[in-house]
Backbone as a ProteinNet text record, in pm:
[ID]
protein_1_A
[PRIMARY]
MRAIAVSTFCAEPCLVEVPKPDPAGGDVRVKVEYAALNPLDWQTADGALDGVAPHAFPLILGTDFAGRVDMIGSGDNRFRVGDPVFGRVTGPPVGRCGAYGEYVCVPQDSPIALVPRDLPLRTAAALPSAGTTAAQILGSTAVRSGRSLLIIGAAGGVGSFLTQLAAARSIGVVAAVRGDEKRRMGALGAAVTVDTTSGPGALEAAVAGLYPEGVDALVDLVSTHPAEFAAHTALVRDGGVAVTTRGVAAPAGVAWVDFRLTPSGELLDALAAGAARGELSVPIDIELPLEKAPQALAQNRAGGARGKTVLVI
[TERTIARY]
85	0	88.4	32.8	103.8	94.1	202.3	202.9	311.3	296.9	400.5	476.1	608	686.7	823.4	893.3	1033.4	1114.8	1237.9	1324.3	1397.8	1411.8	1475.9	1432.3	1457.2	1419.3	1484.5	1406.3	1451	1476.8	1444.8	1456	1338.7	1352.7	1245.1	1132.5	1007.2	895.7	884.8	851.1	837.2	733.1	687.2	588.2	658.4	607.4	668.9	561.5	606.2	519.3	552.7	451	469.6	360.5	380	275.7	148.4	36.8	-91.1	-96.3	-135.5	-138.1	-253.4	-232.7	-337.2	-389.5	-522.4	-577.7	-554.2	-514.2	-502.7	-639.6	-647.4	-773.3	-825	-952.3	-1011.6	-985.3	-907.5	-877.1	-981.5	-980.6	-1050.3	-947.9	-958.4	-876.2	-963.3	-912.3	-987.9	-920.1	-997.3	-948.5	-963.3	-852	-852.7	-889.9	-982.7	-1019.5	-965.6	-957.3	-905	-819.2	-713.9	-631.5	-614.1	-608.7	-590.2	-450.7	-390.2	-255.1	-259.4	-167.5	-150.3	-2.3	32.1	172.7	241.8	165.3	223.5	285.2	234.5	284	430.3	462.7	602.7	689.1	627.7	704	745.8	656	687.8	799.5	794.2	900.1	1034.8	1032.2	1156	1204.6	1127	1169.6	1112.9	999.8	942.4	906.3	876.5	837.3	948.8	1067.9	1181.3	1212.2	1220.7	1243.4	1116.8	1005	876.1	796.8	807.2	734.1	820.1	800.3	874.8	831.7	923.7	897.3	925.9	861.4	886	920.2	1023.9	1064.6	1053.9	1014.8	979.8	860.2	869.1	768.8	660.7	542.8	430.8	368.5	358	311.3	158.4	108.2	-35	-106.7	-198.7	-274.1	-424.1	-481	-626.4	-668.8	-774.2	-819.8	-971.8	-1024	-1164.2	-1170.6	-1254	-1267.6	-1373.9	-1360.4	-1459.1	-1388.9	-1454.6	-1398.6	-1386.9	-1266.9	-1235.2	-1225.6	-1182.2	-1165.1	-1173.2	-1224.5	-1237.3	-1142.6	-1072.8	-988.3	-1072.4	-1006.6	-1078.2	-1144.4	-1248	-1318.1	-1433.9	-1501.1	-1613.9	-1565.7	-1651.8	-1614.7	-1739.9	-1729.2	-1844.5	-1865.1	-1770.4	-1783.1	-1807	-1854.5	-1881.3	-1813.4	-1781.3	-1723.1	-1818.1	-1762	-1841	-1879.3	-1862.3	-1896.3	-1809.5	-1870.3	-1790.5	-1740.8	-1609.5	-1551.1	-1446.6	-1413.6	-1304.5	-1238.5	-1114.1	-1047.6	-901.8	-828.5	-686.2	-607.6	-492.1	-401.2	-316.7	-329.5	-260	-176.1	-196.2	-130.4	17.3	98.7	241	261.7	379.2	483	445.5	497	470.1	521.1	435	475.9	443.5	405	366.8	245.9	150.3	35.5	29.5	-12.9	-27.4	-139	-197.7	-311.3	-273.6	-144	-99.6	-70.4	-159.7	-147.5	-284.4	-287.7	-415.7	-497	-430.5	-500.7	-438.3	-522	-472.9	-544.2	-475	-535.6	-533.7	-649.7	-659.9	-747.9	-721.3	-808.5	-948.4	-1048.4	-1185.5	-1211.3	-1130.4	-1149.1	-1058.3	-992.4	-911	-1001	-946.6	-1031.1	-1078.7	-1189	-1249.8	-1401.2	-1473.8	-1618.7	-1683	-1811.9	-1888.3	-1907.9	-1906.4	-1934.4	-2085.4	-2148	-2291.9	-2329.4	-2450.8	-2496.2	-2482.5	-2507.5	-2507.8	-2372.1	-2266.6	-2134.3	-2041.5	-1988.9	-1897.3	-1769.6	-1713.1	-1589.1	-1477.1	-1473.3	-1372	-1375.6	-1495.3	-1512	-1475.3	-1517.8	-1489.1	-1339.8	-1262.7	-1118.3	-1050.4	-1107.3	-1046.1	-1080.3	-1164.2	-1212.1	-1124.3	-1067.4	-1017.7	-918.9	-800.6	-700	-736.4	-767.3	-796.1	-924.6	-1028.1	-1156.1	-1149.2	-1088.8	-1080.8	-985.6	-878.9	-789	-863.4	-938.4	-1013	-1113.7	-1186.7	-1288.9	-1227.1	-1115.3	-1053.9	-981	-926.5	-865.3	-969.8	-1084.4	-1188.1	-1229	-1232.9	-1261.7	-1150.9	-1026.1	-913.3	-898.2	-948.2	-931.9	-1031.4	-1139	-1240.5	-1291.8	-1306	-1358.7	-1510.9	-1570.4	-1716	-1780.2	-1907.5	-1983.9	-1976.8	-1955.7	-1950.7	-1812.3	-1712.6	-1576.8	-1498.3	-1366.6	-1285.7	-1173.5	-1140.2	-1038.3	-955.2	-824.1	-730.2	-670.3	-683.3	-629.7	-517.6	-396.6	-281.9	-272.3	-281.8	-285	-425.8	-521	-662.6	-706.8	-629.1	-674.2	-651.8	-570	-543.1	-657.5	-634.5	-740.2	-790.4	-699.8	-740.4	-804.9	-740.6	-793	-930.8	-955.3	-1086.5	-1195.2	-1164.3	-1261.7	-1280.6	-1171	-1178.4	-1258.1	-1239.9	-1316.7	-1466.4	-1506.3	-1648.4	-1704.8	-1632	-1680.9	-1690.6	-1592.6	-1595.8	-1709.3	-1724.1	-1830.5	-1967.7	-1983.2	-2111.2	-2144.7	-2043	-2063.5	-2067.5	-2081.3	-2086.7	-1957.3	-1846.3	-1714.6	-1663.9	-1614.4	-1561.6	-1423.3	-1412.9	-1287.3	-1210.4	-1085.2	-991.3	-902	-917.4	-845.5	-720.3	-604.6	-477.6	-432.3	-417.3	-385.8	-275.3	-227.6	-130.1	-197.8	-218.7	-286	-428.7	-496.3	-633.2	-732	-773.4	-867.1	-993.2	-1016.8	-1125.3	-1260.2	-1287.3	-1418.1	-1438	-1336.7	-1351.5	-1361.8	-1276.2	-1282.2	-1409.9	-1458.1	-1585.6	-1699.6	-1696	-1798.9	-1794.6	-1676.1	-1662.8	-1700.1	-1721.1	-1767.8	-1672.8	-1557.4	-1462.8	-1522.3	-1507.4	-1555.7	-1467.9	-1338.6	-1244.4	-1128.2	-1075.7	-962.7	-847.3	-728.9	-611.7	-506.6	-465.3	-357.2	-225.6	-153.2	-31	82.7	63.6	166.1	142	35.9	1	90.9	170.3	262.2	291.4	404.4	439.3	331.6	298.3	202.6	57.3	26.8	-112.4	-197.6	-144.5	-220.5	-238.6	-132.9	-140.8	-241.7	-241.5	-334.4	-478.3	-501.7	-638.3	-690.4	-608.4	-651.2	-674.5	-584.6	-599.6	-725.9	-761.8	-882.2	-1009	-1008.7	-1126.9	-1132	-1017	-1010.2	-892.6	-912.5	-802.5	-730.8	-801.4	-738.7	-680.1	-697	-645.2	-754.7	-727	-824.7	-828.2	-937.7	-951.2	-866.9	-848.2	-772.1	-697.9	-584.4	-501.9	-481.8	-497.7	-457.8	-357	-233	-125	-92.6	-126.4	-110.8	18.7	95	208.5	343.2	347	475.1	558.9	684.9	775.6	888.5	897.4	1003.3	941.8	1003.5	950	923.3	1009.4	990	862	833.2	709.4	587.7	592.1	479	461.2	571.3	564.7	498.8	530.5	469.2	318.2	272.9	128.3	61.9	131.8	72.9	60	139.2	128.5	-5.9	-79.2	-209.6	-323.9	-290.6	-390.8	-406	-528.4	-554.6	-501	-486.7	-449.4	-556.7	-513.5	-608.1	-655.3	-612.3	-649.4	-561.1	-579.9	-506.8	-447.6	-329.7	-262.6	-241.5	-276.5	-263.5	-167.5	-76.3	11.3	-5.4	3.6	5.9	146	242	379.2	478.8	428.4	515.2	607	570.1	655.5	619.8	720.1	696.8	651.3	560.7	510.8	594.7	591.7	662.7	604.8	680.6	634.7	510.5	418.1	297.7	181.1	198.3	91.4	32.8	-99.8	-167.2	-153.4	-85.4	-36.7	-85.3	-129.2	-170.5	-87.7	-11.9	62.1	-27.7	-97.8	-205.3	-153.8	-221.7	-195.1	-327.9	-335	-458.5	-488.3	-612.5	-659.9	-788.3	-776.1	-893.9	-974.2	-1098.7	-1185.2	-1288.5	-1339.5	-1444.9	-1569.8	-1598.3	-1718.4	-1710.6	-1593.9	-1578	-1586.9	-1532.5	-1545.5	-1692.2	-1769.4	-1913	-1980.6	-1948.4	-2011.3	-1972.5	-1844.7	-1799.8	-1862.5	-1867.8	-1925.3	-2073.4	-2143.1	-2285.6	-2306.3	-2222.5	-2233	-2204.5	-2104.3	-2071.9	-2183.9	-2242.1	-2350.7	-2473.8	-2497	-2613.4	-2586.1	-2463.5	-2428.9	-2394.5	-2379.2	-2346.8	-2196.8	-2116.4	-1971.3	-1919.7	-1860.6	-1804.8	-1664.2	-1637.4	-1506.9	-1423.3	-1318.7	-1245.3	-1140.8	-1179.5	-1086.1	-1031.6	-900.5	-835.3	-803.9	-752.4	-709.7	-716.4	-743.1	-747.2	-641.3	-557	-445	-439.2	-383.3	-360.6	-248.7	-245	-149.3	-5.8	27.7	166.2	214	120.9	157.5	179.7	168.5	183.6	318.6	432.3	559.8	562.4	509.1	504.3	410.6	298	203.1	264.1	341.4	407.3	508.5	584.2	682.4	614.5	500.7	428.4	372.6	321.5	269	379.5	495.4	610.2	646.2	627.4	660.1	560.9	442.5	344.5	245.4	148.4	48	-66.8	-100.5	-209.9	-342.9	-426.4	-561.3	-659.6	-695	-781	-701.1	-771.3	-712.4	-672.9	-564.4	-525.5	-567.6	-641.4	-690.9	-626.9	-579.1	-517.1	-615.7	-626	-711.2	-627.4	-664.8	-587	-637.7
-119.4	0	124.3	237	364.3	425.7	488.8	555.8	662.4	757	857.8	817.1	802.1	751.1	817.2	794.9	835	709.4	705.8	588.9	591.4	710.6	728.7	863.4	889.3	1017.6	1132.7	1236.6	1360.1	1344.9	1228.8	1213.3	1283.7	1311.3	1375.9	1275.6	1310.3	1220.4	1200.9	1078.8	1051.9	943.7	934.9	834.6	700.9	596.4	464	358.5	238.6	121.3	28.9	-6.6	-95.8	-201.5	-313.9	-417.7	-368.4	-417.1	-386.6	-455.7	-385.7	-448.9	-548	-651	-749.2	-727.5	-731.6	-707.4	-824.8	-794.5	-895.5	-918	-1010.3	-1035.1	-910.2	-878.6	-759.5	-631.3	-639.2	-521.2	-501.2	-380.4	-352.8	-294.8	-336.5	-273.6	-176.7	-54.9	52.5	90.6	94.9	151.7	302.5	370.5	513.3	592.8	686.5	776.9	917.3	957.9	1090.4	1079.6	1159.1	1172.8	1321.7	1358.5	1498.8	1519.2	1629.9	1662.3	1725.4	1683.2	1740.6	1768.6	1870.5	1893.5	1770.2	1686.4	1564.5	1476.6	1484.5	1398.8	1429.3	1558.5	1589.7	1584.4	1609.9	1597	1451.4	1358	1216.1	1178.3	1231.6	1205.2	1257	1362.8	1419.8	1347.9	1248.3	1172	1218.2	1289.4	1341.6	1230.9	1111.5	1000.4	897.3	929.5	838.6	819.5	695	665.3	658.1	704.2	699.5	576.2	540.2	426.1	360.6	230.7	164.9	216.8	214.9	263.1	153.6	165.6	75	157.6	116.4	185.9	91.2	140.6	280.2	321.8	442.3	493.6	565.6	503.2	562.7	672.9	790	906.3	912.1	999.1	1027.7	964.8	1040.5	996.8	990.1	1092.7	1102.9	1049.6	968.9	908	896.8	879.4	842.7	754.7	654	562.3	459.2	342.1	235.2	107.2	34.5	-90.8	-188.2	-241.6	-329.6	-476.1	-498.7	-635.1	-632.7	-742	-757.1	-866.2	-841.6	-944.7	-1052.2	-1155.5	-1266.9	-1222.1	-1297.3	-1268.5	-1173	-1143.2	-1050.6	-910.9	-835.9	-700.8	-615.1	-490.9	-401.9	-336.3	-352.6	-295.2	-404.8	-363	-453.9	-402.7	-494.3	-454.8	-357.7	-248.3	-146.1	-28.9	-41.8	69	191.7	311.4	434	470.9	486.8	512.3	623	678.7	775.5	757.6	803.9	787.8	825.2	776.8	806.4	675.2	674.7	561	579.1	487.8	505.2	384.7	269.9	148.6	142.4	83.3	65	-54.2	-59.9	43.7	162.1	278.8	399.5	380.3	407.8	399.4	269.1	165.9	40.2	62.5	135.1	182	333.7	399.9	544.7	589.2	702.7	750.8	793.2	822.8	861.5	737.3	643.4	520.5	475.1	383.8	342.1	255.7	191.7	107.8	129.1	122	118.6	7	-52.2	-148.6	-89.5	-87.8	-32.6	-123.3	-133	-211	-149.2	-233.5	-183.6	-98.6	-115.5	-35.6	86.1	117.6	238.5	358	480.1	596.1	587	516.4	499.7	498.1	556.1	566.5	565.7	535.8	541.2	686.3	709	841.3	854.8	957.7	975.8	987.9	949.4	947.6	1082.8	1190.2	1323.8	1393.7	1321.8	1383.2	1325.4	1407.8	1357.5	1300.2	1197	1138.4	1242	1327.8	1433.6	1519.2	1552.1	1633.7	1554.9	1428.9	1345.6	1328.6	1319.5	1300.1	1414.3	1533.5	1650.9	1665.2	1577.8	1591.8	1531.9	1411	1338	1411	1446.7	1506.2	1647.4	1733.4	1873.4	1886.1	1812.1	1822	1772	1653.6	1600.4	1682.5	1733.4	1820.7	1943.5	2008.5	2128.3	2097.2	1988.2	1952.6	1923.3	1851.4	1816.9	1935.5	2022.8	2144.4	2228.9	2244	2327.4	2272.9	2141.4	2082.8	2108.4	2108.1	2125.1	2267.7	2365.1	2503.9	2542.3	2466.4	2494.6	2637.9	2688.9	2823.8	2817.4	2896.5	2894	2983.2	2957.1	3035.9	3183.7	3267.9	3411.9	3464.6	3376.1	3419	3440.1	3454.4	3491.5	3390.9	3373.1	3278	3338.2	3344.4	3390.5	3268.4	3259.6	3147.6	3199.2	3149.7	3184.6	3079.1	3124.1	3030.2	2985.7	3076.9	3041.6	3006.5	3042.7	3021.4	2879.5	2800.3	2663.5	2569.3	2440.7	2342.4	2336.6	2317.7	2311.4	2442.7	2553.9	2684.7	2712.4	2671.3	2693.2	2614.4	2488.8	2409.6	2466.1	2502.5	2553.4	2682.9	2769.1	2893.4	2864.7	2772.3	2739.2	2677.7	2581.9	2513.6	2608.3	2698.5	2795.1	2896.1	2947.5	3044.9	2984.7	2855	2788.9	2785.6	2800.8	2806.5	2950.9	3045.2	3188	3237.7	3177.1	3222.9	3326	3438	3541.5	3503.3	3476.2	3429.4	3545.5	3561.3	3652.2	3565.1	3578.8	3494.7	3566.8	3515.8	3572.6	3495.2	3565.8	3502.6	3581	3524.3	3593.9	3625.9	3755.1	3795.9	3839.6	3877.6	3928.2	3812	3770.1	3658.6	3701.9	3833.4	3883.5	3828.2	3827.8	3782.1	3633.5	3552.5	3407.7	3371.2	3430.4	3397.5	3449.4	3564.8	3614.9	3521.2	3462.5	3367.3	3241.4	3208.5	3091.9	3122.7	3250.8	3287.2	3369.9	3407.9	3489	3625.9	3670.5	3803.3	3911.4	3884.7	3978.7	3899	3947.4	3882.7	3982.7	3937.7	4024.6	3968.7	4051.9	4015.6	4047.5	3944.6	3966.5	4021.3	4024	4081.4	4229.3	4286.3	4425.4	4526.6	4480.9	4572.2	4526.9	4571.5	4534.6	4580.5	4492.6	4529.4	4522.5	4476.3	4473.5	4380.4	4264.2	4169	4220.2	4270.4	4322	4435.3	4524.7	4637.6	4591	4493.1	4443.3	4377.2	4295.3	4227.1	4327.6	4424.4	4525	4607.4	4635.7	4714	4639.2	4506.2	4424.1	4372.1	4330	4265.3	4326.3	4440	4510	4424.9	4332	4247.1	4119.6	4101.1	3982.4	3883.8	3796	3693.5	3582.7	3509.2	3400.4	3279.4	3258	3140.5	3170.5	3103.6	3112	2971.3	2955.5	2831.8	2871.1	2829.1	2863.2	2738.9	2747.4	2634	2639.6	2748.4	2767.1	2791.9	2852.8	2892.4	2770.9	2771.2	2661.6	2703.2	2832.8	2882.6	2941.6	2917.7	2969.1	3119	3198.3	3343.6	3381.9	3313.6	3341.8	3306	3188.5	3144.2	3235.8	3278.6	3367.5	3500.1	3553.2	3679	3664.6	3547.3	3525.4	3499.5	3427.9	3403.2	3533.1	3633.6	3763.4	3829.7	3782.7	3839.5	3769.7	3671.9	3598.4	3661.8	3675.4	3736.7	3647.9	3706.5	3628.7	3522.6	3398.5	3290.6	3224	3275.8	3214.7	3094.9	3038.9	2917.9	2933	2874.2	2876.4	2733.1	2707.1	2574	2581.4	2486.1	2474.7	2337.4	2331.9	2203.9	2169.8	2253.4	2236	2199	2167	2119.7	2223.7	2352	2459.9	2490.7	2501.7	2531	2675.2	2695.5	2830.1	2895.1	3027.7	3096.5	3059.2	3080.3	3051.2	3132.5	3070	3139.6	3130.3	3062.7	3049.8	2909.7	2899.9	2770.2	2718.1	2604.5	2561.5	2421.5	2401.2	2269.2	2235	2125.7	2073.8	1968.5	2007.2	1924.5	1797.5	1685.7	1559.1	1500.7	1468.6	1420.5	1276.6	1250.6	1114.6	1091.2	1058	1045.5	920.1	920.9	803.9	799.8	680.7	666.4	742.3	747.6	818	966.7	1025.1	1167.5	1192.5	1101.9	1114.7	1110.5	1021.6	1014.6	1149.2	1210.3	1337.2	1448.4	1454.9	1557.8	1539.1	1415.6	1388.6	1422.6	1391.6	1424.2	1575.2	1652.2	1797.6	1852.6	1795.5	1840	1804.5	1685.5	1643.1	1730.8	1779.6	1867	2011.5	2041.9	2178.5	2265.7	2207.4	2284	2310.6	2232.3	2245.6	2252.3	2365.7	2383.5	2324.2	2243.1	2178.9	2259.2	2327.2	2423	2356.9	2320.7	2262.2	2373.1	2391	2498.8	2457.4	2334.9	2292.2	2140.2	2090.2	1947.4	1917	1817.2	1785.2	1635	1593.7	1450.5	1399.9	1269	1209	1246.3	1247.7	1273.2	1414.2	1503.9	1639.5	1651.1	1540.5	1544.6	1599.7	1565.1	1621.3	1773.5	1833.9	1980.8	2038	1969.8	2016.4	2010.1	1904.6	1892.4	2004.4	2036.8	2144.8	2278.3	2300.3	2426.1	2433.3	2321.9	2319.9	2343.8	2289.1	2309	2457.1	2530	2673.1	2756	2699.6	2769.2	2849	2909.9	2992.9	2918.2	2800	2719.3	2793.9	2772.7	2829.3	2714.1	2649.6	2533.7	2408.4	2305.6	2174.2	2150.7	2078.4	2026.7	1881.6	1846.8	1711.3	1650.7	1527.9	1455.6	1354.4	1352.4	1254.8	1131.9	1019.3	896.3	818.5
0	0	0	-43.2	-40	99.4	141.8	272	272.1	364.5	388	514.1	501.2	613.3	616.6	729.8	742.1	771.4	720.9	738.1	871.4	928.2	1057.6	1112.7	1239.9	1297.8	1221.8	1200.3	1135.8	985.8	928	783.6	715.7	587.4	512.7	487.5	519.2	487.7	336.4	296	152.9	129.9	6.6	-32.3	-52.5	15	7.7	-17.8	-53.9	-64.1	51.5	130.6	245	242.8	311	313.4	381.4	333.9	396.4	532.8	640.3	773.2	785.9	867.6	895.7	1036.8	1055.8	1189.7	1283.5	1405.1	1510	1572.9	1665.8	1734.2	1802.8	1781.4	1841.1	1765.6	1655.7	1574.9	1465	1411.3	1286.3	1189.4	1062.6	960.2	882.7	867.9	803.8	673.5	567.2	442.3	453.6	468.8	498.7	373.5	391.5	282.5	305.1	431.6	465.8	592.1	596.7	716.7	744.4	871.5	908.4	964.2	928.2	974.1	1112.2	1198.1	1331.1	1355.3	1434.3	1466.7	1524.2	1595.6	1651.6	1543.4	1421.2	1314.1	1281.5	1259.9	1230.5	1355.9	1472.1	1595.8	1619.1	1587.7	1599.3	1503	1380.9	1282.8	1331.2	1412.1	1466.4	1592.1	1639.4	1756.2	1887.4	1885.1	2008.8	2107.9	2058.7	2146	2162.3	2115.5	2129.5	2277.6	2320.5	2461.1	2542.2	2485.5	2554.5	2512.6	2383.5	2329.2	2222.1	2197.5	2090.3	1953.9	1857.5	1722.5	1621	1505.3	1393.9	1271	1198.1	1075.8	956.6	839.7	814.3	899.2	955.2	1047.2	966.8	961.8	887.3	972.5	915.9	990.6	993	1080.1	1082.6	1199.1	1256	1373.4	1346.8	1283.9	1266.4	1130.2	1129.1	1004.9	1001.8	881.7	861	737.9	743.2	630.7	660.7	598.7	617.4	659.8	751.2	799.4	682.5	666.7	553.6	595.8	721.1	771.2	923.3	979.6	1124.2	1171	1281.8	1340.8	1407.8	1455.7	1518.6	1648.1	1688.4	1813	1793.9	1904.1	1899.6	1863.9	1798.4	1758.2	1749.9	1795.6	1793.7	1658	1566	1432.2	1328.8	1211.5	1101.3	975.1	884.5	756.9	686.4	636.8	569.8	657.6	790.5	880.3	850.2	841.1	832.3	971.7	986.9	1118.5	1109.7	1225.7	1236.3	1371.2	1383.5	1511.6	1507.6	1609.6	1625.3	1631.1	1567.2	1575.9	1701.3	1796.3	1924.2	1964.9	1901.9	1948.4	1915.3	2005.1	1977.5	1883	1816.7	1818	1730.4	1766	1688.6	1545.9	1449.2	1310	1241.5	1316.2	1250.5	1160.6	1212.9	1135.7	1150.6	1047.6	1053.9	962.1	994	916	774.8	751.9	618	534.3	536.9	460.3	415	320.1	263	358.7	456.8	554.7	692	796	933.5	1008	1104.5	1195.1	1335.2	1399.6	1534.9	1619.9	1749.6	1837.2	1844.2	1857.6	1864.1	1987.2	2092.3	2213.5	2217.9	2105.2	2095.8	2064.6	2054.7	2020.1	1874.9	1853.7	1722.3	1741.9	1647.2	1660.5	1522.4	1520.9	1397.1	1353.9	1223.9	1169.6	1151.4	1209.7	1191	1043	1012	872.5	805.6	877.1	817.4	823.4	861.3	873	765.5	674.6	572.6	635.9	574.2	624.8	628.7	530.3	524.5	650.9	694.5	815	939.8	944.8	1061.7	1083	974.2	986.1	1059.6	1052.9	1115.1	1263.1	1315.8	1452.7	1562.7	1545.7	1663	1752.7	1703.5	1792.4	1835.4	1738.3	1770.5	1851.2	1812.7	1882.4	2025.5	2044.4	2180.2	2266.9	2208.5	2283.9	2334.7	2246.7	2285.7	2395.2	2379.9	2478.6	2614.2	2615.6	2742.9	2806	2723.2	2777.9	2849.2	2786.8	2847	2982.8	2996	3126.3	3226.4	3179.5	3271	3321.8	3246.7	3291.3	3400.1	3413.1	3514.7	3505.8	3381.8	3361.9	3365.5	3450.4	3463	3358	3333.1	3237.6	3273.1	3172.2	3194.3	3224.5	3235	3263.6	3134.1	3145.4	3029.3	3004.5	2876.4	2835.8	2723.3	2743.1	2640.8	2572.4	2439.5	2363.4	2273.7	2295.9	2211.6	2100.2	1975.8	1863.9	1833.1	1845.1	1834.5	1693.8	1592.5	1455	1405.1	1474.6	1431.9	1462.6	1440	1459.6	1602	1699.2	1839.4	1883	1847.5	1886.6	1830.2	1706.4	1644.9	1717.2	1752.7	1828.4	1968.4	2033.5	2170.3	2176.3	2078.5	2073.4	2069.9	1985.6	1973.1	2101.5	2157.4	2277	2396.3	2408.1	2518	2499.2	2375.9	2349	2375.9	2349	2374.4	2522.7	2607.7	2752.7	2802.8	2710.9	2744.7	2808	2770.8	2814.6	2714.3	2763.9	2676.8	2625.6	2496.2	2437.7	2376.1	2419.3	2354.5	2267.4	2135.7	2041.4	1992.8	2030.4	1984.1	1860.7	1749.2	1620.9	1551	1442.3	1357.8	1226.1	1200.4	1077.6	1103.1	996.3	1004.9	1004.5	1123.4	1138.3	1212.6	1219.8	1303	1260	1129	1082.6	1110.8	1077.9	1097	1244.2	1329.2	1470.9	1534.6	1487.4	1537.6	1505.3	1386.4	1347.8	1433.7	1484	1571.5	1716.4	1746.9	1880.5	1963.3	1909.3	1986.4	2016.5	2141.6	2179.5	2119.2	2111	2050.1	1991.3	1879.2	1813.4	1805.4	1844.1	1845.9	1750.7	1654.8	1564.3	1634.4	1675.6	1753.4	1667.9	1534.6	1447.2	1420.2	1478.1	1448.4	1518.5	1613.4	1680.6	1822.1	1879	2016.8	2114.9	2206.5	2310.4	2269.4	2147.6	2101.8	2188.3	2220.6	2300.8	2442.8	2500.6	2638	2648.1	2549.5	2551.6	2539.1	2452.7	2433.9	2560.3	2624.2	2746.6	2857.9	2871.6	2977.1	2958.7	2833.3	2808.1	2841.4	2820.7	2846.1	2989.2	3038.5	3170.6	3247.9	3311.1	3379.6	3483.3	3544.2	3645.9	3585.8	3456.5	3389.8	3355.6	3261.7	3222.8	3327.4	3327.5	3424.9	3387.6	3257.3	3214.6	3085.3	3070.9	2950.5	2896.8	2765.9	2699	2591.8	2610.1	2516.7	2434.1	2305.4	2215.2	2135.1	2148.8	2059.1	2127.1	2244.2	2304	2342	2298	2329.4	2422.7	2455.4	2544	2671.1	2786.4	2913.1	2912.6	2847.3	2846.8	2773.7	2663	2588.7	2673.4	2733.9	2816.1	2937.1	2996.5	3112.5	3075.7	2957.3	2913.9	2901.9	2858.3	2844.9	2980	3069.4	3201.5	3280.7	3247.4	3315.1	3289.1	3188.3	3154.8	3228	3313.1	3390.3	3527.6	3572.1	3703.7	3815.5	3933.4	4051.5	4077.2	4093.6	4116.7	3988.4	3872.1	3745.2	3714.6	3594.9	3558.8	3418.9	3398.6	3269	3221.3	3097.1	3038.1	2919.8	2911.8	2796.4	2733.1	2600.7	2531.8	2484.3	2519.5	2468.7	2578.8	2699.2	2806.2	2864.9	2856.6	2906.1	3051.8	3136.6	3278	3296.1	3389.8	3419.3	3528.4	3536.4	3645.1	3781	3884.7	4020.5	4052.5	4123.7	4167.6	4071.1	3957.6	3858.9	3865.8	3876.9	3871.1	3728.1	3712.7	3582.9	3550	3427.1	3380.1	3257.1	3265.3	3150.1	3086.7	2981.3	2927	2859.8	2886.8	2820.3	2772.9	2645.4	2585	2626.5	2662.7	2692	2612.3	2484.1	2397.5	2428.6	2382.9	2400.7	2289.6	2264.1	2165.4	2204.2	2333.9	2379.9	2350.3	2370.7	2341.6	2191.5	2110.9	1965.9	1924.8	1986.4	1957.3	1983.1	2096.5	2133	2035.9	1998.9	1905.7	1768.1	1721.1	1589.6	1586.9	1695.2	1701.5	1694.7	1766.1	1761.1	1623.6	1556.2	1420.2	1323.1	1338.2	1249.5	1265.7	1387.8	1412.6	1373.3	1333.7	1297.6	1415.4	1533.8	1653.5	1665.3	1593.3	1597.9	1454.8	1419.8	1287.4	1283.7	1183.2	1170.8	1070.8	1117.9	1034.5	944	823.5	728.1	639.5	645	571.3	428	411.2	277.6	268.3	147.8	119.1	13.5	41.3	-46.6	-72.7	-186.5	-208.4	-118.5	-94.8	-3.1	-37.8	-167	-205.7	-170.9	-137.1	-97	54	125.9	271.4	316.2	252.8	299.9	297.6	191.3	184.6	290.3	313.6	414.6	553.9	582.4	711.8	731.5	625.9	635.5	662.2	598.5	619.3	760.4	811.4	947.1	1048.5	1023	1111.6	1122.3	1012.3	1010.2	1090.2	1120.8	1202.6	1121.3	1192.1	1127.7	1066	1122.8	1068.5	1077.5	977.4	974.3	959.6	1070.3	1062.7	1029	981.8	960	815.4	795.7	665.1	656.6	550.4	531.3	407.5	421	310	253.5	122	54.3	24.4	82.1	65.5	-56.7
[MASK]
+++++++++++++++++++++++++++++++++++++++++++++++++++++++++++++++++++++++++++++++++++++++++++++++++++++++++++++++++++++++++++++++++++++++++++++++++++++++++++++++++++++++++++++++++++++++++++++++++++++++++++++++++++++++++++++++++++++++++++++++++++++++++++++++++++++++++++++++++++++++++++++++++++++++++++++++++++++++++

């Protein structure tokens, strides 16, 4: 089968031919139709999980997928051949199966769920990592209805979902973005959008004008250096909370959450149902063929994502 893989850590991703995987007992094999790009994909290629989990090379990239069940492993199974499904590839070793391939094998009890009838597979593929991350972050911040939330990197996949979910709870979202995204973020529910490239101090001035004592919560999706994260945590009020998805330590005295995703099929069901009902907009920025994945990964690495990139397998 065709797949996008790396031969070793930090190698350039390329299109390869690899054997089609066979499902083990309790597994389902999915013929992938769409895969969604996540920063974790290129981070994994760079060795972000080296020493944390076993790896297999060539390492097939990709985490989020949507397609149809092609084969069932031995034993009882909650899925049937032909079922439209979506989910995340999580089983070890890393790279044995990946969403950037024509087939994936995943356990039936992994983060995988049926795609609702009214939800296109293309849309479902963009939900798993970004959608579940946003939903679980919102729970971790413990922000009550009517309070305020500053999102750094709000224009990307996670930020777009988080903005919508928070706004639905009547939380005032300050969306920090790069570039002119005011109309799009406003449509997603942001109370105010700040272009951080518009000049020094633009974000600080906007927050001070709206919330003189600081925002109740911060979710920083982009900062990788302590100084950057510290500058953003300074905008949080006393007693507020700061969340990072990049593992950056907060300054002393700040209530800090180092977010770790724990996806589940049940959460995928809830997100898909919301998207199917039109309550959750799935922000797909661009759709590309599989062979364009290396260029898409390089662009994502450079930053400035506007929604999700979806690969057609």
